[in-house]
One Martini backbone bead per residue (centre of mass of N, CA, C, O) as a GRO file, in nm:
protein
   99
    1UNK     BB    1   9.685  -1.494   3.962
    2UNK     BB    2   9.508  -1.203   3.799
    3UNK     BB    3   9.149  -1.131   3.892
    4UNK     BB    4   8.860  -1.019   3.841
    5UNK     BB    5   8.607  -0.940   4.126
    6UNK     BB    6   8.272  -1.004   4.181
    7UNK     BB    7   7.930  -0.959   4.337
    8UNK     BB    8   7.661  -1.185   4.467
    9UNK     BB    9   7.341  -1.132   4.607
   10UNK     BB   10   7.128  -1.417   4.719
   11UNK     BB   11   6.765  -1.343   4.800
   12UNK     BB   12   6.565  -1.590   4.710
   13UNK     BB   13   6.322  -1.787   4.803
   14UNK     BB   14   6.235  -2.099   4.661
   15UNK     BB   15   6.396  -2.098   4.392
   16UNK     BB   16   6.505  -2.094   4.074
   17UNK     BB   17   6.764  -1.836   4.004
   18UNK     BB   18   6.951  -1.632   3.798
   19UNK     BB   19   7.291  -1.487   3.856
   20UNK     BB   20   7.451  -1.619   3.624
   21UNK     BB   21   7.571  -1.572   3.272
   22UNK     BB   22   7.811  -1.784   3.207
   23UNK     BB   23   8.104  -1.801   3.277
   24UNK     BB   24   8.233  -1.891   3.619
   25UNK     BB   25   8.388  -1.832   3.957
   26UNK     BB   26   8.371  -1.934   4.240
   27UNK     BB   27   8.557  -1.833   4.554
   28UNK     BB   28   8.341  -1.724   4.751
   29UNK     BB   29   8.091  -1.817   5.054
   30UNK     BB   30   7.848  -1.598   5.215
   31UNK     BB   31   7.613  -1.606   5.497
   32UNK     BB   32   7.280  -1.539   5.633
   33UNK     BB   33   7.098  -1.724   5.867
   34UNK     BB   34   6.888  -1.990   5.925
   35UNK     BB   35   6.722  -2.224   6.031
   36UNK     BB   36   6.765  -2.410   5.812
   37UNK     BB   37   6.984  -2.377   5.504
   38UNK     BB   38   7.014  -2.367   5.189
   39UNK     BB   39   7.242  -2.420   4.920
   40UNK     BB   40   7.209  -2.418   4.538
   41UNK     BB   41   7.359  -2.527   4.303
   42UNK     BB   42   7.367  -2.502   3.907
   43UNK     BB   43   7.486  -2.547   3.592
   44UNK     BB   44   7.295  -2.305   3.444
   45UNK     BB   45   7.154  -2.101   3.249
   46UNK     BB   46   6.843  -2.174   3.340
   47UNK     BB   47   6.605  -2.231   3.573
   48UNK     BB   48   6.457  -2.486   3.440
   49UNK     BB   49   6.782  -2.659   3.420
   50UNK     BB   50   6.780  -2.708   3.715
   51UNK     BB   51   6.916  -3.025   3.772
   52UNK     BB   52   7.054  -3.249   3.906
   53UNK     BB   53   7.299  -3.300   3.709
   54UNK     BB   54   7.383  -2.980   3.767
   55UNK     BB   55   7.463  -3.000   4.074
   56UNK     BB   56   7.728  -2.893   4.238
   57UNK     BB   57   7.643  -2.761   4.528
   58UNK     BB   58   7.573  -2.824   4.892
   59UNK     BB   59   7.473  -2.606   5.145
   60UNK     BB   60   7.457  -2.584   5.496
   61UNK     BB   61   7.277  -2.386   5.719
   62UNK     BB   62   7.243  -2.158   5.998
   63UNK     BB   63   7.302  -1.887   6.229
   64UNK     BB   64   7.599  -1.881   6.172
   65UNK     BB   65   7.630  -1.927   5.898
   66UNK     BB   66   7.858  -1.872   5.619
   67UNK     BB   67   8.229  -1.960   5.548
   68UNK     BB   68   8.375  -1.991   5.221
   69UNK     BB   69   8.654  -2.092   5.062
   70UNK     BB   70   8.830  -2.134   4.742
   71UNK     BB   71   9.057  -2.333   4.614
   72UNK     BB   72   9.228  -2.197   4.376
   73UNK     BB   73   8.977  -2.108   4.112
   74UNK     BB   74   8.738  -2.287   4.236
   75UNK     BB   75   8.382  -2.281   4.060
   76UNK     BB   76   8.297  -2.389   3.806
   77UNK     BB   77   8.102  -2.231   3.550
   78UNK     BB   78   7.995  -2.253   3.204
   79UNK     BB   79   7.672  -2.155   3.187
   80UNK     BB   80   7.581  -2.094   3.488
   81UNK     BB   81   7.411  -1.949   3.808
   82UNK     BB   82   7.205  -2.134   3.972
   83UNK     BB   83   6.979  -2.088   4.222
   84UNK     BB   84   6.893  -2.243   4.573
   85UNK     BB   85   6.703  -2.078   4.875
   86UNK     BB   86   6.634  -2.222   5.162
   87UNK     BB   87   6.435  -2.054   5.377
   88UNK     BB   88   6.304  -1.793   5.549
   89UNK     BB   89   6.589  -1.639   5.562
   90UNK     BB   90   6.814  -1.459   5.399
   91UNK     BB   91   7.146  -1.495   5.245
   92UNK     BB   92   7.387  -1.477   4.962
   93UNK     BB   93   7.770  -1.387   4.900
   94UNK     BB   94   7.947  -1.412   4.662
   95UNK     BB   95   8.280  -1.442   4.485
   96UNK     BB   96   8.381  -1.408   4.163
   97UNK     BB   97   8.474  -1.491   3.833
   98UNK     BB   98   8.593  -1.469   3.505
   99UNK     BB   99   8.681  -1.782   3.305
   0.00000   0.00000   0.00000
């Protein structure tokens, strides 16, 4: 299966943000930490929406980083993907596709 992707950079820390509105598959996720960051996914349109109910994965990693592939088509996000990065800096850069 050929589809395109393209990448979102989620680089603010401590709030829910929307990084995408809309039907997306996530298929692979790298991040840059620090010690203790955390990263929450969550399928909802606004960062208002983002609750325990729609929390789709959680992801901790330190100095390390972070560097997950997803098989097969990823992780469905059908209303939208709203992140919370939790940790004093560090990012975290996804890759895409639309659904």
């Amino acid at each position: 299966m050929d589809s395109d992707q393209t990448t979102l950079n989620m680089a603010a820390i401590g709030a829910n943000t929307l990084s995408r509105l809309g039907r997306a598959r996530i298929t692979s996720i790298q991040g840059y930490g620090v010690a203790a960051s955390t990263l929450l996914l969550y399928n909802a349109a606004t960062p208002g929406a983002a609750a325990a109910g729609n929390l789709v994965a959680t992801y901790k990693f330190g100095e390390e980083g972070l560097e997950v592939y997803i098989p097969g088509s990823g992780i469905l996000f059908d209303q939208g993907i709203v992140y919370n990065l939790a940790g004093a800096g560090g990012s975290v850069t996804v890759t895409i596709t639309g659904a």
